[in-house]
Coordinates of C-alpha atoms in Angstrom, one line a residue:
M1 CA -23.0 10.3 -5.7
K2 CA -21.5 10.0 -2.1
T3 CA -23.4 6.7 -1.5
A4 CA -22.5 5.2 -4.8
K5 CA -18.8 5.8 -3.8
K6 CA -19.3 4.1 -0.5
L7 CA -20.9 1.4 -2.1
L8 CA -18.1 0.9 -4.7
T9 CA -15.4 1.2 -1.7
Y10 CA -17.0 -1.6 0.3
A11 CA -17.2 -3.7 -3.0
V12 CA -13.6 -3.2 -3.4
V13 CA -12.9 -4.3 -0.1
V14 CA -15.1 -7.4 -0.4
G15 CA -13.4 -8.3 -3.8
L16 CA -9.9 -7.8 -2.5
A17 CA -10.7 -10.1 0.6
M18 CA -11.9 -12.9 -1.8
V19 CA -8.6 -12.4 -3.9
C20 CA -6.5 -12.9 -0.5
A21 CA -8.6 -15.8 0.4
M22 CA -8.2 -17.6 -2.8
N23 CA -4.4 -16.6 -2.7
Y24 CA -4.1 -18.6 0.5
E25 CA -5.7 -21.5 -0.8
L26 CA -3.7 -21.8 -4.0
F27 CA -0.4 -20.5 -3.1
V28 CA 0.1 -20.4 0.5
F29 CA -1.1 -23.3 2.4
P30 CA -0.2 -26.0 -0.5
N31 CA 3.4 -25.0 -0.1
R32 CA 3.8 -25.5 3.6
F33 CA 5.0 -22.0 4.8
A34 CA 3.6 -19.5 7.1
P35 CA 3.0 -15.9 5.9
A36 CA 3.9 -12.8 7.9
G37 CA 2.0 -11.4 10.8
L38 CA -1.0 -12.8 12.9
N39 CA -2.0 -14.8 9.8
G40 CA 1.2 -16.5 9.7
I41 CA 0.5 -17.9 13.4
C42 CA -3.0 -18.7 12.4
T43 CA -1.6 -20.7 9.4
M44 CA 0.9 -22.6 11.8
I45 CA -2.0 -23.3 14.2
Q46 CA -4.1 -24.7 11.2
Y47 CA -0.9 -26.8 9.9
V48 CA -0.5 -28.6 13.6
F49 CA -4.1 -28.6 15.1
G50 CA -6.3 -28.7 11.7
I51 CA -8.4 -25.6 12.9
S52 CA -9.2 -23.5 10.2
V53 CA -7.5 -20.1 9.6
G54 CA -11.1 -18.8 8.7
Y55 CA -12.0 -19.3 12.4
L56 CA -8.8 -18.3 13.7
S57 CA -8.8 -14.9 12.0
L58 CA -12.2 -14.2 13.5
I59 CA -11.2 -15.1 16.9
I60 CA -8.4 -12.7 16.9
N61 CA -9.7 -9.8 14.7
V62 CA -13.1 -9.2 16.2
P63 CA -11.8 -8.2 19.5
L64 CA -9.0 -5.9 17.9
A65 CA -11.6 -4.4 15.5
I66 CA -13.9 -3.5 18.4
W67 CA -11.0 -2.1 20.1
V68 CA -10.0 -0.1 16.9
Y69 CA -13.8 1.1 16.5
F70 CA -14.1 2.8 20.0
S71 CA -10.3 4.2 20.3
V72 CA -9.0 4.9 16.9
S73 CA -11.5 5.3 13.9
K74 CA -15.3 4.0 13.4
P75 CA -15.1 3.9 9.6
L76 CA -11.5 2.1 9.6
A77 CA -12.9 -0.3 11.9
V78 CA -16.2 -1.1 10.0
R79 CA -14.3 -1.3 6.5
S80 CA -11.7 -3.6 8.1
M81 CA -14.0 -5.8 9.7
V82 CA -15.9 -6.1 6.4
Y83 CA -12.6 -7.2 5.1
V84 CA -12.1 -9.7 7.8
L85 CA -15.6 -11.2 7.7
T86 CA -15.4 -11.8 4.1
F87 CA -11.7 -13.2 4.1
S88 CA -12.8 -15.6 6.9
T89 CA -16.0 -16.8 5.2
C90 CA -14.4 -17.3 1.8
L91 CA -11.7 -19.4 3.5
L92 CA -14.3 -21.5 5.5
L93 CA -16.3 -21.9 1.9
L94 CA -13.3 -22.8 -0.1
D95 CA -12.3 -25.8 2.5
R96 CA -15.4 -27.4 1.2
V97 CA -14.2 -26.9 -2.5
N98 CA -11.8 -29.1 -4.4
L99 CA -9.3 -26.7 -5.7
T100 CA -6.7 -29.3 -6.5
P101 CA -6.5 -28.5 -10.3
F102 CA -5.7 -24.9 -9.6
V103 CA -3.4 -25.4 -6.6
Y104 CA 0.5 -24.6 -7.1
Y105 CA 2.7 -26.9 -5.5
T106 CA 5.5 -29.4 -6.3
Q107 CA 5.9 -32.9 -5.1
N108 CA 9.7 -32.7 -5.2
G109 CA 10.1 -29.0 -4.4
T110 CA 12.1 -28.2 -7.4
S111 CA 10.1 -24.7 -7.5
A112 CA 9.0 -24.2 -4.3
I113 CA 9.8 -20.4 -4.4
L114 CA 7.2 -19.7 -7.0
G115 CA 4.3 -20.4 -4.7
P116 CA 5.7 -17.7 -2.0
L117 CA 6.6 -15.5 -4.9
V118 CA 3.4 -15.0 -6.4
A119 CA 1.4 -15.3 -3.0
G120 CA 3.6 -12.1 -1.9
I121 CA 3.0 -10.4 -5.1
I122 CA -0.8 -10.8 -4.9
N123 CA -1.1 -9.9 -1.3
G124 CA 1.1 -6.6 -1.7
G125 CA -1.1 -5.6 -4.5
C126 CA -4.3 -6.3 -2.7
Y127 CA -3.0 -4.3 0.4
A128 CA -1.9 -1.3 -1.3
L129 CA -5.4 -1.2 -3.0
L130 CA -6.9 -1.8 0.5
I131 CA -5.1 1.0 1.9
Q132 CA -6.6 3.3 -0.8
A133 CA -9.9 2.2 0.4
S134 CA -8.9 3.3 3.8
A135 CA -9.3 -0.1 5.4
Y136 CA -6.8 -2.7 6.9
S137 CA -6.6 -6.5 6.6
G138 CA -6.6 -6.9 10.3
G139 CA -4.0 -8.6 12.8
T140 CA -0.8 -6.7 12.9
D141 CA -2.5 -3.5 11.4
F142 CA -4.9 -3.2 14.1
V143 CA -2.1 -3.6 16.6
A144 CA -0.1 -1.0 15.0
A145 CA -3.2 1.4 14.8
I146 CA -3.9 1.0 18.5
I147 CA -0.4 1.4 19.7
H148 CA 0.1 4.4 17.4
K149 CA -3.1 6.2 18.8
S150 CA -1.9 5.9 22.3
H151 CA 1.9 6.6 21.5
P152 CA 2.0 8.4 18.2
E153 CA 5.8 9.2 18.7
K154 CA 6.7 5.3 18.9
S155 CA 7.8 3.7 15.9
I156 CA 5.8 0.6 14.8
F157 CA 8.4 -0.8 12.5
W158 CA 10.2 -2.9 15.1
L159 CA 6.8 -4.4 16.4
I160 CA 6.2 -5.5 13.0
F161 CA 9.7 -6.8 12.5
V162 CA 9.7 -8.6 15.4
M163 CA 6.3 -10.3 14.8
N164 CA 7.4 -11.4 11.3
A165 CA 10.7 -12.6 12.6
A166 CA 9.0 -14.6 15.3
V167 CA 6.7 -16.4 12.6
A168 CA 9.7 -17.2 10.5
V169 CA 11.5 -18.8 13.2
C170 CA 8.6 -20.4 14.6
S171 CA 8.0 -22.0 11.2
Y172 CA 11.3 -23.7 11.2
F173 CA 10.0 -25.9 14.4
V174 CA 6.3 -26.2 13.0
Y175 CA 7.2 -27.5 9.6
D176 CA 9.5 -30.4 10.5
F177 CA 12.7 -28.5 11.6
Q178 CA 13.4 -27.6 8.0
I179 CA 15.0 -24.1 7.1
E180 CA 13.0 -24.1 3.9
P181 CA 9.8 -22.8 5.3
V182 CA 11.8 -20.0 7.1
L183 CA 13.2 -18.8 3.8
L184 CA 9.9 -19.1 2.1
C185 CA 8.3 -16.8 4.9
I186 CA 11.0 -14.1 4.5
M187 CA 10.7 -14.4 0.6
Y188 CA 6.7 -13.9 0.8
S189 CA 7.0 -11.0 3.5
F190 CA 9.7 -9.2 1.3
M191 CA 7.7 -9.3 -1.7
S192 CA 4.5 -8.5 -0.2
S193 CA 6.3 -5.4 1.4
S194 CA 8.1 -4.3 -1.7
V195 CA 5.0 -4.5 -3.9
S196 CA 2.6 -2.8 -1.6
E197 CA 5.3 -0.1 -0.9
R198 CA 6.0 0.6 -4.7
L199 CA 2.2 0.7 -5.4
T200 CA 1.4 3.1 -2.4
K201 CA 4.2 5.4 -3.1
G202 CA 3.2 5.7 -6.6
V203 CA -0.1 7.0 -5.9
R204 CA 1.0 9.6 -3.4
S205 CA 4.2 10.8 -5.2
A206 CA 4.7 13.7 -7.4
V207 CA 7.3 15.7 -9.3
R208 CA 9.0 18.9 -7.8
F209 CA 10.4 21.6 -10.4
E210 CA 12.6 24.3 -9.4
I211 CA 12.6 26.7 -12.7
I212 CA 15.3 29.3 -13.1
T213 CA 14.1 32.1 -15.4
N214 CA 13.7 35.7 -16.4
Y215 CA 10.0 35.1 -17.4
P216 CA 8.3 34.0 -13.8
E217 CA 4.9 36.1 -14.7
Q218 CA 4.7 34.1 -18.2
I219 CA 5.6 30.8 -16.8
S220 CA 3.5 31.2 -13.7
D221 CA 0.4 32.0 -16.0
A222 CA 1.1 29.2 -18.5
I223 CA 1.3 26.6 -15.4
I224 CA -1.9 27.8 -14.0
N225 CA -3.8 28.1 -17.4
R226 CA -2.4 24.8 -18.9
L227 CA -1.7 22.5 -16.2
H228 CA -3.9 24.1 -13.4
H229 CA -1.3 24.2 -10.7
S230 CA 0.2 26.9 -9.3
A231 CA 3.9 28.0 -8.4
T232 CA 5.7 29.9 -5.9
L233 CA 8.4 32.5 -6.7
I234 CA 11.5 32.9 -4.9
P235 CA 13.9 35.8 -5.7
G236 CA 17.4 34.7 -6.4
K237 CA 20.8 35.9 -7.9
G238 CA 23.2 34.1 -10.3
M239 CA 26.5 34.0 -8.8
Y240 CA 28.2 33.6 -12.1
L241 CA 27.4 36.8 -13.7
G242 CA 25.9 38.4 -10.4
R243 CA 22.5 38.9 -12.1
E244 CA 19.1 38.8 -10.4
V245 CA 16.8 35.7 -11.5
S246 CA 13.4 34.3 -10.3
I247 CA 13.1 30.7 -9.2
L248 CA 9.6 29.1 -9.5
V249 CA 8.9 26.3 -7.3
C250 CA 6.1 24.1 -8.6
I251 CA 4.7 20.4 -7.6
V252 CA 3.0 18.6 -10.7
N253 CA 2.0 15.1 -11.1
K254 CA 3.9 12.7 -12.9
T255 CA 1.8 12.8 -16.0
Q256 CA 2.1 16.4 -16.2
V257 CA 6.2 16.3 -16.3
A258 CA 6.2 16.1 -20.1
S259 CA 3.9 19.3 -20.5
L260 CA 5.9 21.3 -18.1
S261 CA 9.0 20.4 -19.6
A262 CA 7.8 21.3 -23.1
L263 CA 6.5 24.7 -21.4
I264 CA 9.9 25.4 -20.1
R265 CA 11.7 24.9 -23.4
E266 CA 9.5 27.6 -24.9
Y267 CA 11.4 30.5 -22.7
P268 CA 14.8 31.2 -23.6
H269 CA 17.8 31.2 -20.9
T270 CA 15.4 29.0 -18.7
F271 CA 16.2 25.9 -17.1
A272 CA 14.7 23.7 -14.3
V273 CA 15.9 21.0 -11.7
M274 CA 13.4 18.2 -11.5
S275 CA 13.2 15.8 -8.2
Q276 CA 11.1 13.1 -7.1
V277 CA 8.7 13.9 -4.3
N278 CA 7.7 10.5 -2.6
E279 CA 4.7 12.1 -0.8
V280 CA 2.6 15.2 -1.0
M281 CA 0.2 16.1 2.1
G282 CA -2.3 18.6 2.3
N283 CA -4.6 20.0 -0.4
F284 CA -2.9 19.0 -3.5
T285 CA -5.1 18.4 -6.5
K286 CA -4.5 15.4 -8.9
I287 CA -4.9 16.6 -12.6
D288 CA -4.7 14.2 -15.4
V289 CA -3.1 14.7 -18.9
H290 CA -5.9 16.5 -20.1
G291 CA -5.8 19.2 -17.6
Q292 CA -8.9 17.9 -15.5
Q293 CA -9.1 17.1 -11.8
E294 CA -8.6 13.4 -11.3
K295 CA -11.9 11.5 -9.8
Q296 CA -11.4 9.8 -6.6
L297 CA -13.2 6.5 -7.1
L298 CA -13.1 5.1 -3.5
D299 CA -14.5 7.1 -0.7
K300 CA -11.7 7.9 1.9
G301 CA -13.8 7.9 5.0
D302 CA -11.8 9.7 7.7
G303 CA -8.6 9.1 6.1
K304 CA -7.2 7.1 9.0
A305 CA -5.7 4.3 7.1
V306 CA -3.8 6.4 4.6

């Protein structure tokens, strides 16, 4: 079972790399703009000197992957290198294929924003799935992992921001002193970051219930038996009437919100405050709508990328 999960994880990494390579060929390269990060630099070098991004990606990422392998995480480096190798190989192979019937671009530039828009959405979705497979796409991710390992107190946000800003500014000079490539780069980066962040948070998020009740034992038993989660009891006091009450704090999956809400309505004079939890850390079990533990399809390795 563990071997099958690892094979599936590597298959997902390879598939995502293939999708991203096709994304570059169909939506990035034809529309004359540079995406974010080190691949954006490679794209501009390809535009000026004709050196394929496939070769440039290998030249940049192989040394970084080796560094990550010895200093950060071996499984993370191996999976990420599988992605990089597949991505570069696909780009080199696709350079020999006539994709003209499928490429999106406009001669007069009337719909120039659609290419970067779609490219950013696809890249963001692929990146979110790649993180679930405990792998990186190389480039900036490798640099960030290395810096974070040596200096965990430092934020990598500004490093990524400066690099992306440099790509956007340089694209003005590379693409014939036009402002449009700069705007397209910013749009691509925004869409990619927004989609990946939304999908990643959706996987990690949960819902917190604070239940005020006079039936703490009955509700706790129902939560344990029906939802297969537990609750924390906190003694409280209602200040309006001065009566002692019980507060149950419970974290459940988003799919269980309706079930817990229905459970609370079974008990008189019981109400709850519900809030969104952006991320749950530690030993929190994902339960589906049928009360069964959700199976993790992909192997997490040592979890360094999550």
